[in-house]
């Protein structure tokens, strides 16, 4: 199995472990336009590496970061110099400096500060308060931006910069309804919306009305789609799979989340992939049963 490329920006709910299953079961040709309305870290689309893609999110800082790589104002070299310099100040002033950069980011919104905070905050989380200020605490670790860590991040940026150069990709900050409108019958839409009842962030609120609006937009698009959601955990099952997505095919996989203040949110949950076409794995299973 190919290894999975990890993007430079992390986010809670990152689908790294699901990438192989998703890749095996998406329905793509060379000409398919990939539409990803909830890009988050972008790990799914970046690993699927379609020729043409629209990556979107309501979080403007994620989108700005990738647009700056695309425009060449963030390069691997620029990122290296920035992280080395900021990392050495962090090594001396520790949490005091983390909170200084956090304040600086909340007033200037610079993408390099966003990268820095994302790579040294608690658990690589992205969380904004009701005033849209980044409020994740420091993820204390001595010599955090050591040489190997900086090189790892720089290589991630170099890899993604190359993919952006080779392909026709755009990054847009907008709500999912607008992004799904860009799809046609030849598009493939991969959706990973926030999970109902699990949100931690003000760019990330989600309720039943959002779930219904997403279903209606996907159906109206006429495109093939895959939706990531949760199936069940030890305590409860996702009732929306039957009530909202009953017409879809379902694949499942166990996945573990570390994020969540409540114990109920930290347990193993079974992830589901819902599609409006028969995915390869289900076809194979059916053939084997015959
Ligand atoms: C679960 S995360 C996606 C994770 C991503 N698939 C990954 O593997 O990294 C959900 C994303 O949806 C974005 N989001 C939340 N509500 C949205 C909306 N109404 N329209 C577009 N994006 C939204 C959040 O900012 C967040 O980045």
Short mmCIF file of C-alpha atoms and ligand atoms in Angstrom, two decimals:
data_model
loop_
_atom_site.label_atom_id
_atom_site.label_comp_id
_atom_site.label_asym_id
_atom_site.label_seq_id
_atom_site.Cartn_x
_atom_site.Cartn_y
_atom_site.Cartn_z
CA UNK A 1 0.00 0.00 0.00
CA UNK A 2 1.27 3.52 -0.84
CA UNK A 3 2.28 5.63 2.14
CA UNK A 4 0.01 8.51 3.09
CA UNK A 5 1.29 12.07 2.68
CA UNK A 6 0.70 14.12 5.85
CA UNK A 7 -0.04 17.80 5.14
CA UNK A 8 1.67 20.69 6.97
CA UNK A 9 -1.51 21.92 8.71
CA UNK A 10 -3.11 19.53 11.21
CA UNK A 11 -6.71 19.46 12.38
CA UNK A 12 -8.80 17.40 14.77
CA UNK A 13 -10.73 14.76 12.89
CA UNK A 14 -7.96 14.43 10.26
CA UNK A 15 -8.74 11.42 8.08
CA UNK A 16 -5.18 10.13 7.62
CA UNK A 17 -6.10 6.59 8.64
CA UNK A 18 -9.05 6.47 6.28
CA UNK A 19 -7.14 7.65 3.21
CA UNK A 20 -6.34 4.14 1.86
CA UNK A 21 -9.97 3.02 2.15
CA UNK A 22 -11.21 6.26 0.59
CA UNK A 23 -8.70 6.04 -2.28
CA UNK A 24 -9.73 2.48 -3.07
CA UNK A 25 -13.38 3.42 -3.24
CA UNK A 26 -13.60 6.86 -4.88
CA UNK A 27 -14.92 6.96 -8.40
CA UNK A 28 -12.49 9.01 -10.51
CA UNK A 29 -11.25 9.24 -14.07
CA UNK A 30 -8.48 11.49 -15.40
CA UNK A 31 -11.09 14.12 -16.27
CA UNK A 32 -13.06 14.10 -13.04
CA UNK A 33 -13.16 17.38 -11.13
CA UNK A 34 -12.53 16.73 -7.42
CA UNK A 35 -14.67 18.91 -5.15
CA UNK A 36 -13.88 18.97 -1.43
CA UNK A 37 -16.16 21.43 0.42
CA UNK A 38 -14.74 20.68 3.93
CA UNK A 39 -11.01 20.39 3.22
CA UNK A 40 -9.66 20.72 6.80
CA UNK A 41 -6.05 19.53 6.52
CA UNK A 42 -6.68 18.51 2.88
CA UNK A 43 -5.20 15.05 3.56
CA UNK A 44 -7.85 13.22 1.51
CA UNK A 45 -7.70 15.27 -1.69
CA UNK A 46 -3.92 15.75 -1.49
CA UNK A 47 -3.45 11.98 -1.41
CA UNK A 48 -5.99 11.31 -4.11
CA UNK A 49 -4.09 13.88 -6.19
CA UNK A 50 -6.70 14.63 -8.87
CA UNK A 51 -5.72 16.69 -11.92
CA UNK A 52 -8.43 19.31 -11.28
CA UNK A 53 -9.74 20.16 -7.84
CA UNK A 54 -11.57 22.72 -5.75
CA UNK A 55 -10.59 22.65 -2.08
CA UNK A 56 -12.84 24.76 0.13
CA UNK A 57 -13.48 25.46 3.79
CA UNK A 58 -15.12 28.19 5.86
CA UNK A 59 -11.91 28.57 7.85
CA UNK A 60 -10.15 31.45 6.06
CA UNK A 61 -6.75 30.69 7.61
CA UNK A 62 -6.48 27.24 6.05
CA UNK A 63 -7.42 28.62 2.63
CA UNK A 64 -5.06 31.60 2.91
CA UNK A 65 -2.18 29.30 3.85
CA UNK A 66 -2.58 27.20 0.68
CA UNK A 67 -3.20 30.23 -1.52
CA UNK A 68 0.07 31.70 -0.27
CA UNK A 69 1.90 28.48 -1.18
CA UNK A 70 0.22 28.61 -4.60
CA UNK A 71 1.23 32.25 -5.07
CA UNK A 72 4.81 31.48 -4.00
CA UNK A 73 4.80 33.83 -1.01
CA UNK A 74 5.30 30.82 1.24
CA UNK A 75 8.08 28.57 -0.05
CA UNK A 76 9.88 25.73 1.73
CA UNK A 77 12.86 28.06 2.26
CA UNK A 78 10.74 30.90 3.70
CA UNK A 79 9.00 28.43 6.03
CA UNK A 80 12.34 26.98 7.14
CA UNK A 81 13.81 30.38 8.02
CA UNK A 82 10.65 31.41 9.85
CA UNK A 83 10.32 28.20 11.88
CA UNK A 84 14.03 28.13 12.76
CA UNK A 85 13.93 31.72 13.97
CA UNK A 86 10.61 31.49 15.83
CA UNK A 87 11.48 28.03 17.16
CA UNK A 88 14.69 29.27 18.74
CA UNK A 89 12.82 32.13 20.49
CA UNK A 90 10.23 29.58 21.67
CA UNK A 91 13.02 27.37 23.05
CA UNK A 92 14.16 30.31 25.22
CA UNK A 93 10.85 31.90 26.22
CA UNK A 94 8.56 28.84 26.06
CA UNK A 95 4.82 29.31 26.76
CA UNK A 96 5.23 33.08 27.22
CA UNK A 97 6.33 33.29 23.58
CA UNK A 98 3.62 30.89 22.34
CA UNK A 99 0.94 33.20 23.77
CA UNK A 100 2.68 36.25 22.32
CA UNK A 101 2.56 34.67 18.82
CA UNK A 102 -1.06 33.65 19.42
CA UNK A 103 -1.97 37.31 20.18
CA UNK A 104 0.02 38.44 17.15
CA UNK A 105 -1.83 35.94 14.93
CA UNK A 106 -5.20 37.03 16.31
CA UNK A 107 -4.48 40.63 15.32
CA UNK A 108 -2.61 40.15 11.99
CA UNK A 109 -3.72 36.70 10.73
CA UNK A 110 -0.38 35.86 9.17
CA UNK A 111 -0.24 32.36 7.62
CA UNK A 112 3.25 31.63 8.92
CA UNK A 113 2.09 32.38 12.47
CA UNK A 114 -0.86 30.05 11.81
CA UNK A 115 1.55 27.29 10.76
CA UNK A 116 3.77 27.91 13.80
CA UNK A 117 0.83 27.80 16.24
CA UNK A 118 -0.68 24.76 14.55
CA UNK A 119 2.60 22.87 14.92
CA UNK A 120 3.20 23.65 18.59
CA UNK A 121 -0.28 24.00 20.07
CA UNK A 122 -2.05 21.32 22.09
CA UNK A 123 -2.66 18.22 19.92
CA UNK A 124 -2.44 20.08 16.58
CA UNK A 125 -5.93 21.41 17.13
CA UNK A 126 -7.66 24.20 15.25
CA UNK A 127 -10.16 25.98 17.49
CA UNK A 128 -11.51 29.51 17.40
CA UNK A 129 -13.73 31.20 19.98
CA UNK A 130 -16.92 33.18 19.31
CA UNK A 131 -14.84 36.25 18.41
CA UNK A 132 -13.00 34.11 15.83
CA UNK A 133 -9.80 34.21 17.88
CA UNK A 134 -7.54 31.15 17.88
CA UNK A 135 -7.64 29.86 21.46
CA UNK A 136 -5.83 26.52 21.59
CA UNK A 137 -3.36 26.34 24.52
CA UNK A 138 0.35 25.59 24.19
CA UNK A 139 1.38 21.98 23.59
CA UNK A 140 4.44 22.06 25.80
CA UNK A 141 7.44 20.11 24.51
CA UNK A 142 11.12 21.01 25.04
CA UNK A 143 13.01 21.99 21.89
CA UNK A 144 9.80 21.61 19.90
CA UNK A 145 11.14 23.04 16.64
CA UNK A 146 14.26 20.90 16.55
CA UNK A 147 16.06 20.39 13.25
CA UNK A 148 14.24 17.16 12.37
CA UNK A 149 10.80 18.63 13.12
CA UNK A 150 11.44 21.76 11.03
CA UNK A 151 12.73 19.64 8.14
CA UNK A 152 9.64 17.43 8.34
CA UNK A 153 7.33 20.46 8.07
CA UNK A 154 9.43 22.02 5.30
CA UNK A 155 9.31 18.76 3.31
CA UNK A 156 5.54 18.66 3.71
CA UNK A 157 5.35 22.19 2.28
CA UNK A 158 7.70 21.30 -0.58
CA UNK A 159 5.61 18.25 -1.45
CA UNK A 160 2.33 20.16 -1.50
CA UNK A 161 3.87 23.10 -3.41
CA UNK A 162 4.91 20.65 -6.13
CA UNK A 163 1.42 19.10 -6.33
CA UNK A 164 -0.15 22.56 -6.58
CA UNK A 165 2.24 23.46 -9.40
CA UNK A 166 1.58 20.24 -11.35
CA UNK A 167 -2.21 20.33 -11.08
CA UNK A 168 -5.11 22.69 -11.56
CA UNK A 169 -6.17 23.24 -7.95
CA UNK A 170 -8.02 26.13 -6.39
CA UNK A 171 -8.53 26.97 -2.73
CA UNK A 172 -11.63 28.90 -1.76
CA UNK A 173 -13.07 30.14 1.49
CA UNK A 174 -16.81 29.61 1.33
CA UNK A 175 -19.66 27.58 2.83
CA UNK A 176 -20.30 24.11 1.44
CA UNK A 177 -23.48 25.09 -0.46
CA UNK A 178 -21.46 27.38 -2.76
CA UNK A 179 -18.77 24.78 -3.31
CA UNK A 180 -21.20 22.01 -4.18
CA UNK A 181 -22.79 24.34 -6.78
CA UNK A 182 -19.48 24.13 -8.69
CA UNK A 183 -20.02 20.41 -9.34
CA UNK A 184 -21.46 18.91 -12.51
CA UNK A 185 -22.23 15.35 -13.59
CA UNK A 186 -18.50 14.78 -14.21
CA UNK A 187 -17.42 15.81 -10.72
CA UNK A 188 -16.68 13.78 -7.64
CA UNK A 189 -17.52 15.36 -4.28
CA UNK A 190 -15.80 14.19 -1.11
CA UNK A 191 -17.45 15.59 2.03
CA UNK A 192 -16.18 15.44 5.57
CA UNK A 193 -18.44 17.81 7.50
CA UNK A 194 -18.20 18.35 11.26
CA UNK A 195 -19.95 15.56 13.11
CA UNK A 196 -23.21 16.56 14.77
CA UNK A 197 -22.77 16.98 18.50
CA UNK A 198 -18.97 16.74 18.38
CA UNK A 199 -17.93 20.23 17.27
CA UNK A 200 -15.22 22.13 19.12
CA UNK A 201 -14.80 25.26 17.04
CA UNK A 202 -16.70 28.33 15.86
CA UNK A 203 -15.82 27.60 12.22
CA UNK A 204 -17.23 24.18 12.86
CA UNK A 205 -20.81 24.31 14.07
CA UNK A 206 -23.15 21.71 12.64
CA UNK A 207 -26.75 20.70 13.33
CA UNK A 208 -29.59 18.72 11.79
CA UNK A 209 -30.50 21.57 9.47
CA UNK A 210 -26.93 21.61 8.11
CA UNK A 211 -27.02 17.84 7.59
CA UNK A 212 -30.28 18.10 5.63
CA UNK A 213 -29.01 21.06 3.58
CA UNK A 214 -25.87 19.06 2.75
CA UNK A 215 -27.91 16.06 1.60
CA UNK A 216 -30.14 18.26 -0.58
CA UNK A 217 -27.18 20.05 -2.15
CA UNK A 218 -25.40 16.75 -2.89
CA UNK A 219 -28.49 15.18 -4.45
CA UNK A 220 -29.19 18.30 -6.55
CA UNK A 221 -25.60 18.39 -7.86
CA UNK A 222 -26.07 15.18 -9.91
CA UNK A 223 -22.43 14.29 -9.06
CA UNK A 224 -21.04 11.14 -7.48
CA UNK A 225 -20.24 11.73 -3.85
CA UNK A 226 -18.66 10.16 -0.81
CA UNK A 227 -19.45 11.39 2.69
CA UNK A 228 -17.42 10.65 5.82
CA UNK A 229 -19.44 10.33 8.98
CA UNK A 230 -19.51 8.26 12.15
CA UNK A 231 -21.51 5.06 12.41
CA UNK A 232 -21.57 4.21 16.11
CA UNK A 233 -19.49 3.94 19.25
CA UNK A 234 -19.96 1.95 22.42
CA UNK A 235 -22.72 4.25 23.64
CA UNK A 236 -24.73 5.44 20.69
CA UNK A 237 -25.33 5.12 16.99
CA UNK A 238 -25.61 7.81 14.36
CA UNK A 239 -29.36 7.94 13.72
CA UNK A 240 -28.87 10.28 10.75
CA UNK A 241 -27.43 7.48 8.62
CA UNK A 242 -30.87 5.91 8.40
CA UNK A 243 -33.00 9.06 8.58
CA UNK A 244 -31.00 11.35 6.23
CA UNK A 245 -28.67 9.09 4.24
CA UNK A 246 -30.80 5.95 3.91
CA UNK A 247 -30.43 5.93 0.10
CA UNK A 248 -26.60 5.63 0.29
CA UNK A 249 -24.25 2.63 0.26
CA UNK A 250 -22.15 2.27 3.39
CA UNK A 251 -18.57 1.16 4.12
CA UNK A 252 -17.27 1.16 7.70
CA UNK A 253 -13.90 1.32 9.46
CA UNK A 254 -12.77 1.71 13.05
CA UNK A 255 -10.96 4.95 13.81
CA UNK A 256 -9.80 6.55 17.04
CA UNK A 257 -10.15 10.17 18.07
CA UNK A 258 -7.93 11.63 20.78
CA UNK A 259 -9.64 15.00 20.89
CA UNK A 260 -12.54 15.72 23.19
CA UNK A 261 -12.98 17.01 26.68
CA UNK A 262 -15.88 14.65 27.31
CA UNK A 263 -15.04 10.99 27.77
CA UNK A 264 -17.82 10.00 25.37
CA UNK A 265 -16.01 11.86 22.58
CA UNK A 266 -12.71 10.08 23.19
CA UNK A 267 -13.86 6.54 22.58
CA UNK A 268 -13.26 4.43 19.51
CA UNK A 269 -15.91 5.06 16.93
CA UNK A 270 -16.71 3.21 13.79
CA UNK A 271 -16.32 5.53 10.82
CA UNK A 272 -18.68 5.24 7.88
CA UNK A 273 -18.21 6.20 4.26
CA UNK A 274 -21.50 6.81 2.50
CA UNK A 275 -21.71 6.92 -1.29
CA UNK A 276 -24.44 7.41 -3.89
CA UNK A 277 -22.80 4.73 -6.12
CA UNK A 278 -21.68 1.19 -5.40
CA UNK A 279 -18.06 1.47 -4.19
CA UNK A 280 -15.43 -1.01 -5.39
CA UNK A 281 -15.19 -2.83 -2.06
CA UNK A 282 -18.92 -3.55 -1.94
CA UNK A 283 -18.85 -4.72 -5.58
CA UNK A 284 -16.04 -7.13 -4.73
CA UNK A 285 -17.91 -8.40 -1.68
CA UNK A 286 -21.03 -8.98 -3.75
CA UNK A 287 -19.03 -10.89 -6.39
CA UNK A 288 -17.43 -13.03 -3.68
CA UNK A 289 -20.86 -13.87 -2.23
CA UNK A 290 -22.24 -15.01 -5.64
C1 LIG B 1 -13.85 17.29 10.05
S1 LIG B 1 -13.04 18.71 9.38
C2 LIG B 1 -12.44 18.07 7.83
C3 LIG B 1 -11.25 17.20 8.05
C4 LIG B 1 -10.54 16.79 6.77
N1 LIG B 1 -11.30 15.86 5.97
C5 LIG B 1 -9.20 16.17 7.14
O1 LIG B 1 -9.03 14.95 6.98
O2 LIG B 1 -8.33 16.91 7.58
C6 LIG B 1 -14.38 19.70 8.90
C7 LIG B 1 -14.00 21.01 8.22
O3 LIG B 1 -15.20 21.62 7.76
C8 LIG B 1 -15.10 23.02 7.91
N2 LIG B 1 -16.48 23.53 7.94
C9 LIG B 1 -17.36 23.56 8.98
N3 LIG B 1 -18.55 24.05 8.60
C10 LIG B 1 -18.45 24.32 7.27
C11 LIG B 1 -19.36 24.83 6.30
N4 LIG B 1 -20.60 25.18 6.64
N5 LIG B 1 -18.93 24.96 5.01
C12 LIG B 1 -17.64 24.64 4.68
N6 LIG B 1 -16.73 24.16 5.57
C13 LIG B 1 -17.13 23.99 6.84
C14 LIG B 1 -14.30 23.22 9.19
O4 LIG B 1 -13.65 24.47 9.19
C15 LIG B 1 -13.33 22.03 9.13
O5 LIG B 1 -12.10 22.42 8.54
#
